[in-house]
Short mmCIF file of C-alpha atoms in Angstrom, two decimals:
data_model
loop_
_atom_site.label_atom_id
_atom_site.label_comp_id
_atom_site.label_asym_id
_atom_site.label_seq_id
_atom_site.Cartn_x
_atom_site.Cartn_y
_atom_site.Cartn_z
CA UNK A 1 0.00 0.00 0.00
CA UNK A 2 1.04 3.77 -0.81
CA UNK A 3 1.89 5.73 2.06
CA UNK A 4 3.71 8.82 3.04
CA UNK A 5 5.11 9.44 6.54
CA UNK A 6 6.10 12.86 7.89
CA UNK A 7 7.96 13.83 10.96
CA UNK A 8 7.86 15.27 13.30
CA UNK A 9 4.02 15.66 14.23
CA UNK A 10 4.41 18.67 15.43
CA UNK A 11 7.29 21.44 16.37
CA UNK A 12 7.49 24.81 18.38
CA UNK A 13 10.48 26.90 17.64
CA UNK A 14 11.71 30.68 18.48
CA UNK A 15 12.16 32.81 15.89
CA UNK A 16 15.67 32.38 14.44
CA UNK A 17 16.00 28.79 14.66
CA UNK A 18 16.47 26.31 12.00
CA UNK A 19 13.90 23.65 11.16
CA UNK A 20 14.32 20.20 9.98
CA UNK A 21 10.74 18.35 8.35
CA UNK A 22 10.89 15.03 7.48
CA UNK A 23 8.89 13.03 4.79
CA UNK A 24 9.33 9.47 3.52
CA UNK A 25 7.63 7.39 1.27
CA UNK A 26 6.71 4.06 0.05
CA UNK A 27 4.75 4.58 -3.48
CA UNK A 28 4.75 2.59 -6.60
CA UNK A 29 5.56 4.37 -9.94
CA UNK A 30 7.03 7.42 -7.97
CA UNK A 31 7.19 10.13 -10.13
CA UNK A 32 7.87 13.67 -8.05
CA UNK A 33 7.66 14.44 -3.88
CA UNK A 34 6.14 17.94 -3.62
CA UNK A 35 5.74 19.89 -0.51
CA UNK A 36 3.11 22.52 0.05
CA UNK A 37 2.60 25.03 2.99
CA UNK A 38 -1.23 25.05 4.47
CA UNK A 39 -2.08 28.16 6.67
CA UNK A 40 -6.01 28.68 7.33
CA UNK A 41 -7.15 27.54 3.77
CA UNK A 42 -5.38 26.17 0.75
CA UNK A 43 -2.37 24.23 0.67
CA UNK A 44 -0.11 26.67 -1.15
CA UNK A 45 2.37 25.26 -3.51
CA UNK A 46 6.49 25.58 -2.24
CA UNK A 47 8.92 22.62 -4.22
CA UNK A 48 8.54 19.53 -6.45
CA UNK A 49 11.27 16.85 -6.54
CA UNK A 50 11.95 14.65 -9.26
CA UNK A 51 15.78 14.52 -9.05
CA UNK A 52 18.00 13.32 -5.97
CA UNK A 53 20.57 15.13 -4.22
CA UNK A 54 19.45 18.13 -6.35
CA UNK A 55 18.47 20.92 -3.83
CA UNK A 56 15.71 23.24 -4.23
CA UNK A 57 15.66 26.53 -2.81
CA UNK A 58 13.56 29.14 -2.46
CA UNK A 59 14.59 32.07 -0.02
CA UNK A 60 15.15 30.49 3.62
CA UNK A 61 13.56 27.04 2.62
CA UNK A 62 14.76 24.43 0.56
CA UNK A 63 14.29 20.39 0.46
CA UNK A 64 16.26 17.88 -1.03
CA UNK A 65 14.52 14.06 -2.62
CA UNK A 66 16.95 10.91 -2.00
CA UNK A 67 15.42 8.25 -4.22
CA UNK A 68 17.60 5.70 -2.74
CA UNK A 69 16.87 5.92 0.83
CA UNK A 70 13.02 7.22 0.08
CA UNK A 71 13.00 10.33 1.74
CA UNK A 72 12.97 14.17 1.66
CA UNK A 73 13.83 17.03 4.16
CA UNK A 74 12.55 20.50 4.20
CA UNK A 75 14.83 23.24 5.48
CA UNK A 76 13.70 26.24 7.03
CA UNK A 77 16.75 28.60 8.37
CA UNK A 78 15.94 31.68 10.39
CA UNK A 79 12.57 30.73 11.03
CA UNK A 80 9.75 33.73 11.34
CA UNK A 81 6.10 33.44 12.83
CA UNK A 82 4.97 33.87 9.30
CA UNK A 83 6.37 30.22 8.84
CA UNK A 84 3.84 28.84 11.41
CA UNK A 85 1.57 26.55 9.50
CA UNK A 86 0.96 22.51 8.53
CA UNK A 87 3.53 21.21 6.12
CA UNK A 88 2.57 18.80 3.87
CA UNK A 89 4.20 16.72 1.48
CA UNK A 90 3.08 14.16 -1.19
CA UNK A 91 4.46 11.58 -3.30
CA UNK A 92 2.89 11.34 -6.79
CA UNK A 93 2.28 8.40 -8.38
CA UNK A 94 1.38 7.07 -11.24
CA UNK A 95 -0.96 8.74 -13.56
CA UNK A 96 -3.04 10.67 -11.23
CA UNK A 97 -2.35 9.62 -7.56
CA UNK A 98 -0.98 12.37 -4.88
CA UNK A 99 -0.21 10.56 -1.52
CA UNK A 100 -0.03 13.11 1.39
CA UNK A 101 1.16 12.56 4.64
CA UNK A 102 -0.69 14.12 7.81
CA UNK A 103 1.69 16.93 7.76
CA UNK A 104 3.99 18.49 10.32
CA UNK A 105 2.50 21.43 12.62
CA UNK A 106 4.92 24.20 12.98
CA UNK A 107 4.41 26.93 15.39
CA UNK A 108 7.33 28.90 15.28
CA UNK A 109 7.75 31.69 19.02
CA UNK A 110 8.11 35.17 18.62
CA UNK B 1 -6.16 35.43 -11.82
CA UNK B 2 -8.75 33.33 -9.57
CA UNK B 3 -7.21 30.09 -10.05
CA UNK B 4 -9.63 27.67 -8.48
CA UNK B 5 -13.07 29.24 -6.54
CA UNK B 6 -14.85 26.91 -4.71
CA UNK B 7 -18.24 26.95 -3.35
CA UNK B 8 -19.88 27.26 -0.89
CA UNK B 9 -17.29 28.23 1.72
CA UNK B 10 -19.34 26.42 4.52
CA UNK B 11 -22.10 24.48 4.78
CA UNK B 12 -24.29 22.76 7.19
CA UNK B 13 -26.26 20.32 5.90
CA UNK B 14 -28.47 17.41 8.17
CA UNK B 15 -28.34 14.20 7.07
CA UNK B 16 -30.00 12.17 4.22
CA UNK B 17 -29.76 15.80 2.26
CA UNK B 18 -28.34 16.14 -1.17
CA UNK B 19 -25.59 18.74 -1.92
CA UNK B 20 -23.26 19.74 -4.57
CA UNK B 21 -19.87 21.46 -3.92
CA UNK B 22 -18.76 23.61 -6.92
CA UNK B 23 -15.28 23.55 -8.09
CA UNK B 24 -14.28 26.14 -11.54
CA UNK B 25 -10.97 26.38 -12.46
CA UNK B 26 -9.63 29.46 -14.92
CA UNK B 27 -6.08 27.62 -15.83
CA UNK B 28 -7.21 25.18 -18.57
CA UNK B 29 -5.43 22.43 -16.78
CA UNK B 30 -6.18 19.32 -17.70
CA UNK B 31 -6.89 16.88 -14.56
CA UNK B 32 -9.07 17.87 -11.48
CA UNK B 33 -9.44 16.30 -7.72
CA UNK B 34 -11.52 16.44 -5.07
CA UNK B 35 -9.97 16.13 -1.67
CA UNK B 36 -10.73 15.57 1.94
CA UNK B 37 -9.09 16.40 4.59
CA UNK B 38 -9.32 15.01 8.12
CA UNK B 39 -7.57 15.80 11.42
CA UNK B 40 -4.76 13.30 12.08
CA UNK B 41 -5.83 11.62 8.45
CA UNK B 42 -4.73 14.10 6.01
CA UNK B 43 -5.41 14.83 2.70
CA UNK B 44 -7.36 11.85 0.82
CA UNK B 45 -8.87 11.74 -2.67
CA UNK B 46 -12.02 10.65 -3.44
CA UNK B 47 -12.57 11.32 -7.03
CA UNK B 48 -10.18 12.62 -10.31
CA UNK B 49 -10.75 13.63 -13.63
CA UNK B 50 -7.84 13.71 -15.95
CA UNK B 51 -9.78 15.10 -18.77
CA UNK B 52 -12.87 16.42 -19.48
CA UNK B 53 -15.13 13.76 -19.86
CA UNK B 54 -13.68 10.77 -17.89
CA UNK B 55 -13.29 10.51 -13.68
CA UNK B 56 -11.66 7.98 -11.77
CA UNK B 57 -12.39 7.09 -8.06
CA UNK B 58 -9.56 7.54 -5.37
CA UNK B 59 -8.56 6.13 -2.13
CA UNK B 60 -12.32 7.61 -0.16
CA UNK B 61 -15.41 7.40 -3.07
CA UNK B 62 -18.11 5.91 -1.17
CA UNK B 63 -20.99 8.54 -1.06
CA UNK B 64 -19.75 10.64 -3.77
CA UNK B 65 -20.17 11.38 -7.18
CA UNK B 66 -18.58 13.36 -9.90
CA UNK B 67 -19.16 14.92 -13.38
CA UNK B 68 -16.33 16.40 -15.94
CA UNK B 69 -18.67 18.14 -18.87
CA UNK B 70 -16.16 20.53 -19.60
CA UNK B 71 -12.65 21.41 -18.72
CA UNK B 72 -13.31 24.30 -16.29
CA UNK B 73 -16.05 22.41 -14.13
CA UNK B 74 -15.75 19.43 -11.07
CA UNK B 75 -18.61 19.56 -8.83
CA UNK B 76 -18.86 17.15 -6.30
CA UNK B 77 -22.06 15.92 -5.37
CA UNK B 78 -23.30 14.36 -2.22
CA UNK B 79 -26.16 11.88 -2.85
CA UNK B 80 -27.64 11.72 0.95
CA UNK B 81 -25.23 13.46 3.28
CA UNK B 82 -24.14 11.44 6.29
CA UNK B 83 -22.20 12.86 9.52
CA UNK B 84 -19.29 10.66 8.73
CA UNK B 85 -18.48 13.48 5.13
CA UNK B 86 -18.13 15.92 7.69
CA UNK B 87 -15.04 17.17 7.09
CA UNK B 88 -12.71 20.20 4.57
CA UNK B 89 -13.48 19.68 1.23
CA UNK B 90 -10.65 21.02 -1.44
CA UNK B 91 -10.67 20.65 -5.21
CA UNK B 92 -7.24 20.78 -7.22
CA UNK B 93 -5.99 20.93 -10.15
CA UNK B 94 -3.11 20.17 -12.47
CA UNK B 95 -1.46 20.58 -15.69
CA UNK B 96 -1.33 17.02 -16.43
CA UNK B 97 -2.43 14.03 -15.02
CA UNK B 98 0.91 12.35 -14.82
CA UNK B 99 1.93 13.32 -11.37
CA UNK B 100 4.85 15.47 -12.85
CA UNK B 101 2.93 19.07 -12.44
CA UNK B 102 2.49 20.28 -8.69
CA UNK B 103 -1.68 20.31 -7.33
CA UNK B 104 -3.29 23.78 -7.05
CA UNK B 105 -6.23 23.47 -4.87
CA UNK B 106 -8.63 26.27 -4.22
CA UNK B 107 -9.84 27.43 -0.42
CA UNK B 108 -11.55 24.82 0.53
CA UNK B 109 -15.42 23.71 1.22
CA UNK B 110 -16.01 23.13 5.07
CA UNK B 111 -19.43 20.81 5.49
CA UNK B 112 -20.35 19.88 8.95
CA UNK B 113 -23.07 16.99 8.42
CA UNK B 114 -25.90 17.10 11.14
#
């Protein structure tokens, strides 16, 4: 069975600290990992993976697929309360399957 | 541009009542979804589309039907609601069904079921 596992659950940091989010997978077909940020509504888009050891980055967060060891990171350096939020990631499979974990709750301190 | 509007934003409905969550999309992508999303379950799909004209079911389709008439359209429909499909509704989208485009999902439908 498809599943994605994230970890940790859930995180509280102070502002300034870096973050470490964990996501493996077991999928068949694997095509990307993509990670998304959810606030109060949407999921909102941040990386998709497709390559390993190639690192993504996008101002203070970036994430990183190894295809070998079936797992991704997500990075977040200097953390600010903006960052609190769920983040969720998602293996694709196949022709039209998205597996998400449960997502890891970040509340980040002032 | 709007993306993906869904509506309603909430809705309480009582049980054995019929209900349709809309879902547009103004990006011309190609495949749709309807998600739900549970605490301490996650995100789950119940149905796709990854054209116009054909849908698929996905991990959660008891109680739910779908309909692809045209590319911009995905409404969901709940036959006779149950308090078990209370939960966040969100409908995505994607360039292509292939899993190699990222999901863009609109704000979400909350239904509490009573």
């Amino acid at each position: 069975e498809d599943k994605v596992v994230q970890s940790p659950l859930s995180l509280v940091v102070h502002e300034g600290d870096t973050v470490t989010l964990n996501c493996s997978y077991e999928v068949t077909n694997f095509r990307s990992l993509l990670w998304y940020k959810q606030e109060k509504k949407a999921p909102t888009f941040l990386f998709m993976l497709t390559s390993s050891g190639i690192e993504k980055k996008s101002g203070r967060l970036s994430s990183i697929l190894d295809k070998k060891e079936l797992f991704s990171i997500l990075n977040i350096t200097a953390t600010q309360t903006g960052d609190s939020a769920i983040y969720l990631c998602a293996a694709a499979s196949g022709t039209y399957k998205y597996i998400f974990g449960t997502g890891t709750r970040l509340k980040v301190l002032a | 541009t709007a993306g993906i509007t869904q509506a309603p934003t909430s809705q309480i409905l009582a049980a054995g009542r019929s209900m349709t969550l809309r879902c547009t999309q103004d990006m011309r992508h190609n495949a749709m979804y309807w998600y739900r999303q549970d605490l301490g379950l996650g995100l789950r799909l119940i149905h796709y589309s990854n054209t116009a004209g054909t849908t698929g079911k996905g991990e959660v389709p008891d109680g739910y039907s779908v309909s692809r008439a045209n590319t911009d359209d995905f409404p969901l429909t709940l036959a006779s609601a149950v308090p078990s499909q209370t939960s966040v509704y969100f409908c995505a989208s994607s360039s292509y069904g292939q899993g190699s485009s990222p999901l863009h999902f609109g704000n979400g439908t909350r239904l509490t079921v009573t």
